[in-house]
N, CA, C and O atoms as a GROMACS GRO file, in nm:
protein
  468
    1UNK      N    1  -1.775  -4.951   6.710
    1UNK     CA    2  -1.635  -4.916   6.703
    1UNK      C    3  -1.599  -4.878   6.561
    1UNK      O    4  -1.674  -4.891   6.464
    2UNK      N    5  -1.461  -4.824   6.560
    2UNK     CA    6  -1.442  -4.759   6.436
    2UNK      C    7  -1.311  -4.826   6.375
    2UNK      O    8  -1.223  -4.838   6.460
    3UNK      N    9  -1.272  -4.881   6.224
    3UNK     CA   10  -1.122  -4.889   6.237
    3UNK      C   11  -1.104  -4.840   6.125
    3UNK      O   12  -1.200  -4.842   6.048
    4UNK      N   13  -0.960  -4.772   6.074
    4UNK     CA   14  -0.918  -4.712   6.016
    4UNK      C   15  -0.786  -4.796   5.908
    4UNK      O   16  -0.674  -4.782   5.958
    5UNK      N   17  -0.786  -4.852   5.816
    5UNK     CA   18  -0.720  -4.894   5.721
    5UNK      C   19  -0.670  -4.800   5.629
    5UNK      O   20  -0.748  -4.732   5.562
    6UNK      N   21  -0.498  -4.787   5.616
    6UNK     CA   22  -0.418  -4.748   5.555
    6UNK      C   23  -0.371  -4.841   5.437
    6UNK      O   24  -0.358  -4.962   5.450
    7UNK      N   25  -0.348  -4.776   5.324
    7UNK     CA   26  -0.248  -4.865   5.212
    7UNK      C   27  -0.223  -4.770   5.135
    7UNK      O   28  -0.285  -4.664   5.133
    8UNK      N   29  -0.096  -4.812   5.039
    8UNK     CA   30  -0.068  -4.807   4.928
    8UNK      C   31   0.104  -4.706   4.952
    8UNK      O   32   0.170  -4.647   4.866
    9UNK      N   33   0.131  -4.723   5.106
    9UNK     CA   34   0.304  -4.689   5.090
    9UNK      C   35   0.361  -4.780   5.033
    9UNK      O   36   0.322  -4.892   4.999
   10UNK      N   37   0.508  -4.702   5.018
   10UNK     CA   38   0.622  -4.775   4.986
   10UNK      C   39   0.764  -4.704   4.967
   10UNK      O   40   0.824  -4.647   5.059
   11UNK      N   41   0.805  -4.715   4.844
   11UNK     CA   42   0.934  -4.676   4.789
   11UNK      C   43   0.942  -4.593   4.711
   11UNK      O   44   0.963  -4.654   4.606
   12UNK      N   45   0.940  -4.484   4.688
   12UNK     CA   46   0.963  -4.389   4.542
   12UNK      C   47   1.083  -4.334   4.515
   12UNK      O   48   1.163  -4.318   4.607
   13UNK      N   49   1.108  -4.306   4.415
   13UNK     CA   50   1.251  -4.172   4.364
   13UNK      C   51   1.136  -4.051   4.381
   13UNK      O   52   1.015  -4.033   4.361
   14UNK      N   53   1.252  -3.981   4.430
   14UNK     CA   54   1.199  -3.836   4.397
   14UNK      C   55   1.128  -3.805   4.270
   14UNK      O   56   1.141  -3.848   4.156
   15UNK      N   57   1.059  -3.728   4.316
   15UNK     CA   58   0.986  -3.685   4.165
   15UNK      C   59   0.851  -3.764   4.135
   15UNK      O   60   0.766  -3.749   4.048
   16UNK      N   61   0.862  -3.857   4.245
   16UNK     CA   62   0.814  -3.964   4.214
   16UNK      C   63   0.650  -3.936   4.216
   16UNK      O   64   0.624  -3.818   4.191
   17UNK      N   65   0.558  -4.002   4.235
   17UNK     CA   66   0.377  -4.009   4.266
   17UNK      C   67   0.367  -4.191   4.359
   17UNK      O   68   0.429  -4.296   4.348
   18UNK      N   69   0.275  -4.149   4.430
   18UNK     CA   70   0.190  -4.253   4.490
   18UNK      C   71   0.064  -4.202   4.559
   18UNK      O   72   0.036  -4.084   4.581
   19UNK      N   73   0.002  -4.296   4.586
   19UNK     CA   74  -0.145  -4.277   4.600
   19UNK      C   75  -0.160  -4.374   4.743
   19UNK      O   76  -0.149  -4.497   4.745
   20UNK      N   77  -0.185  -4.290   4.851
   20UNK     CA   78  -0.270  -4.378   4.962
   20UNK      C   79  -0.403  -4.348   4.956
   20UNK      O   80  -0.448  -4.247   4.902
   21UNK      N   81  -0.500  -4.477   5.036
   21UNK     CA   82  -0.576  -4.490   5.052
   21UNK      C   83  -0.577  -4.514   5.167
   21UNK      O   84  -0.480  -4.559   5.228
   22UNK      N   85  -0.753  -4.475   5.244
   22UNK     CA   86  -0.796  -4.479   5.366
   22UNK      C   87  -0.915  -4.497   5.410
   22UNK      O   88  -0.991  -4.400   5.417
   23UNK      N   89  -0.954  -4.623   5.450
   23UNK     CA   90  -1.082  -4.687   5.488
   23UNK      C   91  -1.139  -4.696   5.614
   23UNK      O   92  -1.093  -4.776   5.696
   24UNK      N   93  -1.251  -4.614   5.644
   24UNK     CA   94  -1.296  -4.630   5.787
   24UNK      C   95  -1.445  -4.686   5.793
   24UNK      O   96  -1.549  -4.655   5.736
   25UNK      N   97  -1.398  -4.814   5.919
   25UNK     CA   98  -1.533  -4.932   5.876
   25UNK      C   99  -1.552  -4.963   6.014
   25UNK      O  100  -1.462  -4.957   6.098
   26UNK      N  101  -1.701  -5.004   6.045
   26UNK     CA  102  -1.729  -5.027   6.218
   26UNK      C  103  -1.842  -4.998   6.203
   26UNK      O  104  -1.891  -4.918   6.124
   27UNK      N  105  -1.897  -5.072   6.291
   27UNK     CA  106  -2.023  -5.065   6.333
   27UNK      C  107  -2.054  -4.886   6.393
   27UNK      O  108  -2.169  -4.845   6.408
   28UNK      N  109  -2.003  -4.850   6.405
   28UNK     CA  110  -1.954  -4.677   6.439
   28UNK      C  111  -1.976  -4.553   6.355
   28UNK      O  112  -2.012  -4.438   6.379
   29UNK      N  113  -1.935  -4.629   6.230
   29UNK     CA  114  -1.938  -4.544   6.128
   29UNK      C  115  -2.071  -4.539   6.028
   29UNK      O  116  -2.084  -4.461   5.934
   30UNK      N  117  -2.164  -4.636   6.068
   30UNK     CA  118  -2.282  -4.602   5.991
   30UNK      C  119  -2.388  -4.475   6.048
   30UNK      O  120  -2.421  -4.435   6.160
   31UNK      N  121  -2.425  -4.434   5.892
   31UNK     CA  122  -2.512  -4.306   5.865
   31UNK      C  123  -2.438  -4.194   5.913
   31UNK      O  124  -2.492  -4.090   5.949
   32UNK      N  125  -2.300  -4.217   5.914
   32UNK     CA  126  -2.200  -4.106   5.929
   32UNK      C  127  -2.129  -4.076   5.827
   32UNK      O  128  -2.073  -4.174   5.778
   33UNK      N  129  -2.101  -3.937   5.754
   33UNK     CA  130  -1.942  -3.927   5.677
   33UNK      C  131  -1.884  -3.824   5.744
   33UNK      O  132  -1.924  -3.708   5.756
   34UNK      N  133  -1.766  -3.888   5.798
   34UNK     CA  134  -1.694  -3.836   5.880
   34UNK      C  135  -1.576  -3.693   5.804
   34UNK      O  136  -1.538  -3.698   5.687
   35UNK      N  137  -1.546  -3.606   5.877
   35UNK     CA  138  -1.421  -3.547   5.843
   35UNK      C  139  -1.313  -3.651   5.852
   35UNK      O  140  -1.319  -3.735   5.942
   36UNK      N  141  -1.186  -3.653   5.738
   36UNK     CA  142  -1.120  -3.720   5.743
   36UNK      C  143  -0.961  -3.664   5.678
   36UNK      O  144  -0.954  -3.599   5.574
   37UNK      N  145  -0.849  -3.699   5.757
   37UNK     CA  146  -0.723  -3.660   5.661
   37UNK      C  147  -0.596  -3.727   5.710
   37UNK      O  148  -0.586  -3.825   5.784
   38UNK      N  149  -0.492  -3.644   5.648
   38UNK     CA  150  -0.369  -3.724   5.664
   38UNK      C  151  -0.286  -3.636   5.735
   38UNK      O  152  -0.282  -3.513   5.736
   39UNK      N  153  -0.193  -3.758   5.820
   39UNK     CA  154  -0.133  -3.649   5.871
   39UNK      C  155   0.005  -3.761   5.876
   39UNK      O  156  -0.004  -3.880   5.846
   40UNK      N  157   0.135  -3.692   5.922
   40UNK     CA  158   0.257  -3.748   5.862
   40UNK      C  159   0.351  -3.707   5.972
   40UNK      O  160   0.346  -3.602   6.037
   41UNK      N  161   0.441  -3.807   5.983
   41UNK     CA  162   0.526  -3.796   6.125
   41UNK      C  163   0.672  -3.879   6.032
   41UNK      O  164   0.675  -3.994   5.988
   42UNK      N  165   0.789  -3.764   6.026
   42UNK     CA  166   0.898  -3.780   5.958
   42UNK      C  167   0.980  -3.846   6.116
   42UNK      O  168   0.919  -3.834   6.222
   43UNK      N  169   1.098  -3.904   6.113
   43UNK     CA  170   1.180  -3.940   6.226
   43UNK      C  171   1.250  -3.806   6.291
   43UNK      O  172   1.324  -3.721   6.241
   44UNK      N  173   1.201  -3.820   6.412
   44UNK     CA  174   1.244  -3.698   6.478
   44UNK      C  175   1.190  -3.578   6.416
   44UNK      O  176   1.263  -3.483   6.388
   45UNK      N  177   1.096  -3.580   6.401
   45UNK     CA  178   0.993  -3.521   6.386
   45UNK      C  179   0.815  -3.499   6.426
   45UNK      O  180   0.752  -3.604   6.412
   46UNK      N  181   0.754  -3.410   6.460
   46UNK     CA  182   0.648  -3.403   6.530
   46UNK      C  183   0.529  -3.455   6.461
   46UNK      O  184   0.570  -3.438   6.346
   47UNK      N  185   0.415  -3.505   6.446
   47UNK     CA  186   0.351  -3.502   6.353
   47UNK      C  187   0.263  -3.413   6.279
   47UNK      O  188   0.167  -3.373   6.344
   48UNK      N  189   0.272  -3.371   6.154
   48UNK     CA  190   0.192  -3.273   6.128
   48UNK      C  191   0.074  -3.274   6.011
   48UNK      O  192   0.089  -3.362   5.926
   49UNK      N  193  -0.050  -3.182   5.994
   49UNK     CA  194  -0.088  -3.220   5.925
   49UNK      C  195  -0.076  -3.228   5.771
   49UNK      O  196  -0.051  -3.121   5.715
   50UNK      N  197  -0.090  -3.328   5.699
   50UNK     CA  198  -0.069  -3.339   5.554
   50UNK      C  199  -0.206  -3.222   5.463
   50UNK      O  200  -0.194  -3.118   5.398
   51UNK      N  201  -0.324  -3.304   5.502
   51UNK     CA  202  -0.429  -3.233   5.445
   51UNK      C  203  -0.557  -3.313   5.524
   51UNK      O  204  -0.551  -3.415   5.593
   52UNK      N  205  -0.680  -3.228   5.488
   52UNK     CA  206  -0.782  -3.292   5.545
   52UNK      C  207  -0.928  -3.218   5.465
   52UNK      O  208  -0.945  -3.101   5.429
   53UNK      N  209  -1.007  -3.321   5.458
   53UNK     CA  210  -1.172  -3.306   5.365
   53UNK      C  211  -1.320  -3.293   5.498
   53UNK      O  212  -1.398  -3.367   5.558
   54UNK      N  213  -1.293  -3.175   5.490
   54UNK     CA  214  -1.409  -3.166   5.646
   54UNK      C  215  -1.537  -3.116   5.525
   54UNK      O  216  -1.513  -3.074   5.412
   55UNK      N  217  -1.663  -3.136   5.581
   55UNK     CA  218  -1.793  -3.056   5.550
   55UNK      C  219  -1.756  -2.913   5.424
   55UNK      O  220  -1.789  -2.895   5.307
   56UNK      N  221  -1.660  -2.824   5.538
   56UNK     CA  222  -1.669  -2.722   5.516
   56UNK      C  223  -1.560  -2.651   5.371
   56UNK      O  224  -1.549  -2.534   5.334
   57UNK      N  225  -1.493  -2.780   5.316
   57UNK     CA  226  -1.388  -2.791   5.196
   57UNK      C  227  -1.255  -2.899   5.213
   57UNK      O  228  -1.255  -3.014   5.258
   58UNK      N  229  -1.146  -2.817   5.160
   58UNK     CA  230  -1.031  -2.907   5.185
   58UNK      C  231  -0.937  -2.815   5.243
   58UNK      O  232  -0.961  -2.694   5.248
   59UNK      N  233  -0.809  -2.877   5.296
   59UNK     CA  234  -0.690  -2.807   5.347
   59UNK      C  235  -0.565  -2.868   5.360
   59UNK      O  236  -0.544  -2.973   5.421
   60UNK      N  237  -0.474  -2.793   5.296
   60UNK     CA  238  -0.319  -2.872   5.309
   60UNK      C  239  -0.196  -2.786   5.336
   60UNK      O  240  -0.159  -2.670   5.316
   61UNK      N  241  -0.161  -2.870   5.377
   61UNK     CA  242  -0.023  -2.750   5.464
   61UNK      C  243   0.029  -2.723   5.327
   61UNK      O  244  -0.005  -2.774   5.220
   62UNK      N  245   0.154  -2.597   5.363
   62UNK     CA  246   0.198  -2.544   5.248
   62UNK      C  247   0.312  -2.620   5.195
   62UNK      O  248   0.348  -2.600   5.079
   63UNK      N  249   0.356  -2.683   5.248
   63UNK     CA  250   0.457  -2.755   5.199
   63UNK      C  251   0.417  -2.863   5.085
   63UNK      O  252   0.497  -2.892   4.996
   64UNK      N  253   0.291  -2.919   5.094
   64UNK     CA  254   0.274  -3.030   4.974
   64UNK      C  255   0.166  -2.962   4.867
   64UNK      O  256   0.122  -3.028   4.773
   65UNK      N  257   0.125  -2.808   4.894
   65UNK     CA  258   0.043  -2.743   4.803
   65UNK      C  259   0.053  -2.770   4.643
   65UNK      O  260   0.165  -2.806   4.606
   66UNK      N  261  -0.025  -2.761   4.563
   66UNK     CA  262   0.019  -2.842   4.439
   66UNK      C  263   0.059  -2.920   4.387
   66UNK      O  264   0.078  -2.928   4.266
   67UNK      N  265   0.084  -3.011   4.486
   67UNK     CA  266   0.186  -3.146   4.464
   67UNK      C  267   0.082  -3.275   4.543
   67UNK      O  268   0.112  -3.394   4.529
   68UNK      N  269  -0.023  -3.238   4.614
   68UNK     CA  270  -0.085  -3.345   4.665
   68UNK      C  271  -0.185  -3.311   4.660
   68UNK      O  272  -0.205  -3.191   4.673
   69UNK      N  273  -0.307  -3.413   4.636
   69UNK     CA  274  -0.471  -3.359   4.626
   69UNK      C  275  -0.511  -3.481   4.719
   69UNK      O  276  -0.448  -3.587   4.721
   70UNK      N  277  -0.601  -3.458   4.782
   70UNK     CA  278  -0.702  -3.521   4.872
   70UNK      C  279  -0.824  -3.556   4.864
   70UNK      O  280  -0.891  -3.504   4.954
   71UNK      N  281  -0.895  -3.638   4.780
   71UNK     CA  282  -0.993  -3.625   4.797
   71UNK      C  283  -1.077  -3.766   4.847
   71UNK      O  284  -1.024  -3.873   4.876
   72UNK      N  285  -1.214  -3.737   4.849
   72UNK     CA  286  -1.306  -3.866   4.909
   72UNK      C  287  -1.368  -3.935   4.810
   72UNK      O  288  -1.422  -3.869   4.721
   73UNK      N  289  -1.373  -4.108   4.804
   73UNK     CA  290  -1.462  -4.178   4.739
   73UNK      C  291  -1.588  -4.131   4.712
   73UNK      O  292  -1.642  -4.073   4.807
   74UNK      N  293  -1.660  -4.138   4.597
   74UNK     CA  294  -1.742  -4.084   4.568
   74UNK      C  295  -1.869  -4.147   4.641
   74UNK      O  296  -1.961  -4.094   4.703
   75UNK      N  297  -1.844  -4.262   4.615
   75UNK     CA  298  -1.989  -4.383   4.616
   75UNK      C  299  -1.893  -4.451   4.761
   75UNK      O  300  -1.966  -4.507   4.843
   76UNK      N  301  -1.778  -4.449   4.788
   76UNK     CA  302  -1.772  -4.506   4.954
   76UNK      C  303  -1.699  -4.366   5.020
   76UNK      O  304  -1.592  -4.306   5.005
   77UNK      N  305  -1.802  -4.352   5.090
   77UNK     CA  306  -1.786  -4.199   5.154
   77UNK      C  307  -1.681  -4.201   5.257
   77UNK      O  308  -1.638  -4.105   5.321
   78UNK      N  309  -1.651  -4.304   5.262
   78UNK     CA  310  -1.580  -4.292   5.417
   78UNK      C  311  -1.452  -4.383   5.400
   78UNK      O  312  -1.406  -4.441   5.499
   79UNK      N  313  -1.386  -4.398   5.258
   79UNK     CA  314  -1.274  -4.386   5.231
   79UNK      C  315  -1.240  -4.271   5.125
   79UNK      O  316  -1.297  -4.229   5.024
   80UNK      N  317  -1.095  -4.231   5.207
   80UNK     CA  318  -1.002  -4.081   5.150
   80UNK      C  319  -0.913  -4.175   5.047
   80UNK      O  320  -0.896  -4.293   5.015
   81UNK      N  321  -0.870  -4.038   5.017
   81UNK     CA  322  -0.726  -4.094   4.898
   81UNK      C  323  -0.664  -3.974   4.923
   81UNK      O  324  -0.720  -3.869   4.951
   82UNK      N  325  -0.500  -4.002   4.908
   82UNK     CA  326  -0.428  -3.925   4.912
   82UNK      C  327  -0.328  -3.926   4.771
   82UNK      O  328  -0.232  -4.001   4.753
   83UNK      N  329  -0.366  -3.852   4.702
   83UNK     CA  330  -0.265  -3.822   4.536
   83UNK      C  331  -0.143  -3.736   4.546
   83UNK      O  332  -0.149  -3.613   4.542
   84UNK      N  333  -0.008  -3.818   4.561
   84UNK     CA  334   0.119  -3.720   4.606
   84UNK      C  335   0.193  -3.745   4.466
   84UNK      O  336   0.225  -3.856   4.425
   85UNK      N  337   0.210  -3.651   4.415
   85UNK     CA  338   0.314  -3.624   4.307
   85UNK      C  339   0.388  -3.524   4.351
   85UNK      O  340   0.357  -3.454   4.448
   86UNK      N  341   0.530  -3.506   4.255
   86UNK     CA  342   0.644  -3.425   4.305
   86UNK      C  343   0.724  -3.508   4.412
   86UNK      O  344   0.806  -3.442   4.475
   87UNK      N  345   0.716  -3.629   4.440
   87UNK     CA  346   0.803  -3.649   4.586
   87UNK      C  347   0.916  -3.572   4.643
   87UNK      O  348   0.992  -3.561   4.547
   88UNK      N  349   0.952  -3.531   4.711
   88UNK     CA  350   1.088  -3.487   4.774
   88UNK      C  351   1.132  -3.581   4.818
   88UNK      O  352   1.048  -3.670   4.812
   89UNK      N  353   1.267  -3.632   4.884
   89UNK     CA  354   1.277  -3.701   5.009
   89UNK      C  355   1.240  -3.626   5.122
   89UNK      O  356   1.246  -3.682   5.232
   90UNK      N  357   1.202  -3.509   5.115
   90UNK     CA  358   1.171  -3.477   5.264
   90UNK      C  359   1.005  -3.481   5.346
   90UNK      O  360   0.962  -3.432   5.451
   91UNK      N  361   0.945  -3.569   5.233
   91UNK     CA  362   0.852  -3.617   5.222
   91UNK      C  363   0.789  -3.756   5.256
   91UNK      O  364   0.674  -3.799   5.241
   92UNK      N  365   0.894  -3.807   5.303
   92UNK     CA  366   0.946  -3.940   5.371
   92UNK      C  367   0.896  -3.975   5.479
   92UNK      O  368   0.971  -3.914   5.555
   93UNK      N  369   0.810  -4.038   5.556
   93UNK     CA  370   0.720  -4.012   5.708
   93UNK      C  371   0.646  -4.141   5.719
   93UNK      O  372   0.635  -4.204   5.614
   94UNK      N  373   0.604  -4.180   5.804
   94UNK     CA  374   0.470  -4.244   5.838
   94UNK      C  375   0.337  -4.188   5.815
   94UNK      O  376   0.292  -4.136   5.917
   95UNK      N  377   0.258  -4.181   5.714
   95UNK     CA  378   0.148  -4.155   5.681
   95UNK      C  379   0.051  -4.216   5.773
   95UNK      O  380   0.069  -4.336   5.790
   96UNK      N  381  -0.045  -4.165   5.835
   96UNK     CA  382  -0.181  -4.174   5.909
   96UNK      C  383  -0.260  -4.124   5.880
   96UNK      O  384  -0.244  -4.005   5.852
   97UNK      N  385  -0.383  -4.178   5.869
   97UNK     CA  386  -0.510  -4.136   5.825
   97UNK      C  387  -0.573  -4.129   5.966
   97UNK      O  388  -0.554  -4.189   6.072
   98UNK      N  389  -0.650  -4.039   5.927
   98UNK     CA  390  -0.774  -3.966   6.109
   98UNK      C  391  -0.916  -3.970   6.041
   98UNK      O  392  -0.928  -3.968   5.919
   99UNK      N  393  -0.997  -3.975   6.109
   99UNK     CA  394  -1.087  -3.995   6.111
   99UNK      C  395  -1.219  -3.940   6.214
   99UNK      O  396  -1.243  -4.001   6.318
  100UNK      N  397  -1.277  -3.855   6.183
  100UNK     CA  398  -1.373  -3.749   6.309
  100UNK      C  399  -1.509  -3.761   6.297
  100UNK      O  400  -1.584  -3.709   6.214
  101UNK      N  401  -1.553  -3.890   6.455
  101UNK     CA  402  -1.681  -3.953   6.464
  101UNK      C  403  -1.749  -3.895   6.592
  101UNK      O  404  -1.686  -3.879   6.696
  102UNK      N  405  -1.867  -3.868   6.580
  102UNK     CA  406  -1.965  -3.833   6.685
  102UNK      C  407  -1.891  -3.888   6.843
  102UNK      O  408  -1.867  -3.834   6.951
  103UNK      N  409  -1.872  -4.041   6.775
  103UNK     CA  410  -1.766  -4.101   6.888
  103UNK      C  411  -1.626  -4.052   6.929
  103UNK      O  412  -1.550  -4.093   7.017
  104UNK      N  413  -1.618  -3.988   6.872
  104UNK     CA  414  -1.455  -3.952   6.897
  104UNK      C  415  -1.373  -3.944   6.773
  104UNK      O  416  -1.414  -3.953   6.657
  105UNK      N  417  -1.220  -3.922   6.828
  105UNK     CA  418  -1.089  -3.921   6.723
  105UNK      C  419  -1.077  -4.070   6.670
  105UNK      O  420  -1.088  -4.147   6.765
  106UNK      N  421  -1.061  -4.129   6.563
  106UNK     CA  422  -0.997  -4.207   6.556
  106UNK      C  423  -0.869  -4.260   6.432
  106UNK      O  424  -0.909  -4.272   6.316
  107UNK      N  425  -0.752  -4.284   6.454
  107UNK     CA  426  -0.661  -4.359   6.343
  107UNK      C  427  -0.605  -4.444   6.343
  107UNK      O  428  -0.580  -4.505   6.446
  108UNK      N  429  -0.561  -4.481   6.219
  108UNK     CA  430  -0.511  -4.593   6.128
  108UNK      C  431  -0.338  -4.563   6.217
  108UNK      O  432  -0.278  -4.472   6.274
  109UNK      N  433  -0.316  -4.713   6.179
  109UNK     CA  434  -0.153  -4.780   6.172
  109UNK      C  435  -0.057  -4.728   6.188
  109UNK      O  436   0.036  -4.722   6.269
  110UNK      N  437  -0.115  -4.650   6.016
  110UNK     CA  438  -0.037  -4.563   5.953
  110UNK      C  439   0.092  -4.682   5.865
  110UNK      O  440   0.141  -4.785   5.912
  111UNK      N  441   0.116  -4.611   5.713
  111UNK     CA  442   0.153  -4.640   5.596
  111UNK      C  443   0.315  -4.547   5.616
  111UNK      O  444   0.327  -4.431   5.658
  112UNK      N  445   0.426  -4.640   5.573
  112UNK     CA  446   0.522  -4.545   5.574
  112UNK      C  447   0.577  -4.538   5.370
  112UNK      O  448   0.576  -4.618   5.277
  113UNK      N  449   0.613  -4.406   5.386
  113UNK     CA  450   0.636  -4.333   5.227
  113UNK      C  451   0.811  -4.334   5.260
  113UNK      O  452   0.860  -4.292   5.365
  114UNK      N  453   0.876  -4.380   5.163
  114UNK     CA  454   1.014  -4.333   5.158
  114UNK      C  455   1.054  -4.304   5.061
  114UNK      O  456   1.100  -4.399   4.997
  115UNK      N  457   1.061  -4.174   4.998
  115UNK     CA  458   1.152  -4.084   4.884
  115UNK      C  459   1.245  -4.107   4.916
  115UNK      O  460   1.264  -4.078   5.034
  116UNK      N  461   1.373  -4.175   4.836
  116UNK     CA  462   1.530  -4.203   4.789
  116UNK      C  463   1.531  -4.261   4.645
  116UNK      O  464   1.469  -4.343   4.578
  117UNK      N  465   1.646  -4.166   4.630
  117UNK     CA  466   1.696  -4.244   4.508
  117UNK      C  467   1.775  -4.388   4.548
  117UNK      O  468   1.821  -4.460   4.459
   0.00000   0.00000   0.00000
């Protein structure tokens, strides 16, 4: 099996930076590094994707372009990080981390971010 651990939401001002992290651990996940990313579901809102680190590079919607980097543990392959600077409030969501195993889809909790002053 696979599980997926989220951290490092919270509270920011605009403008603000925070950093999630994302850990995928299970008996599932050995001799695998999985594709992995974030994806973000505002209230009354659909969920969409943030960004994601497959084989083949990286990718992030246009809305957090330059303002968020993604990348993977070096030496633990199979935890992501998510680097958000610039906050908006409209940036405000439940953060989820995904995770893509031979076995299937799998995600995290999910971490909620709230931009306000």
């Amino acid at each position: 099996q696979v599980q997926l651990v989220e951290s490092g939401g919270g509270l920011v001002q605009p403008g603000g930076s925070l950093r999630l992290s994302c850990t995928a651990s299970g008996i599932g996940t050995l001799f695998t590094i999985p594709d992995m990313g974030w994806y973000r579901q505002a209230p009354g809102k659909q969920r969409e994707l943030v960004a994601h680190i497959i084989s083949g590079g990286i990718t992030y919607a246009e809305s957090v372009k330059g303002r968020f980097t993604i990348s993977r543990d070096k030496a633990k392959k199979r935890t992501v990080y998510l680097e958000m600077g610039s906050l908006k409030p409209e940036d405000t969501a439940v953060y989820s981390c995904n995770a893509q195993f031979m076995s299937g889809s799998y995600w995290g909790k999910g971490t909620l971010v709230t931009v306000s002053s």
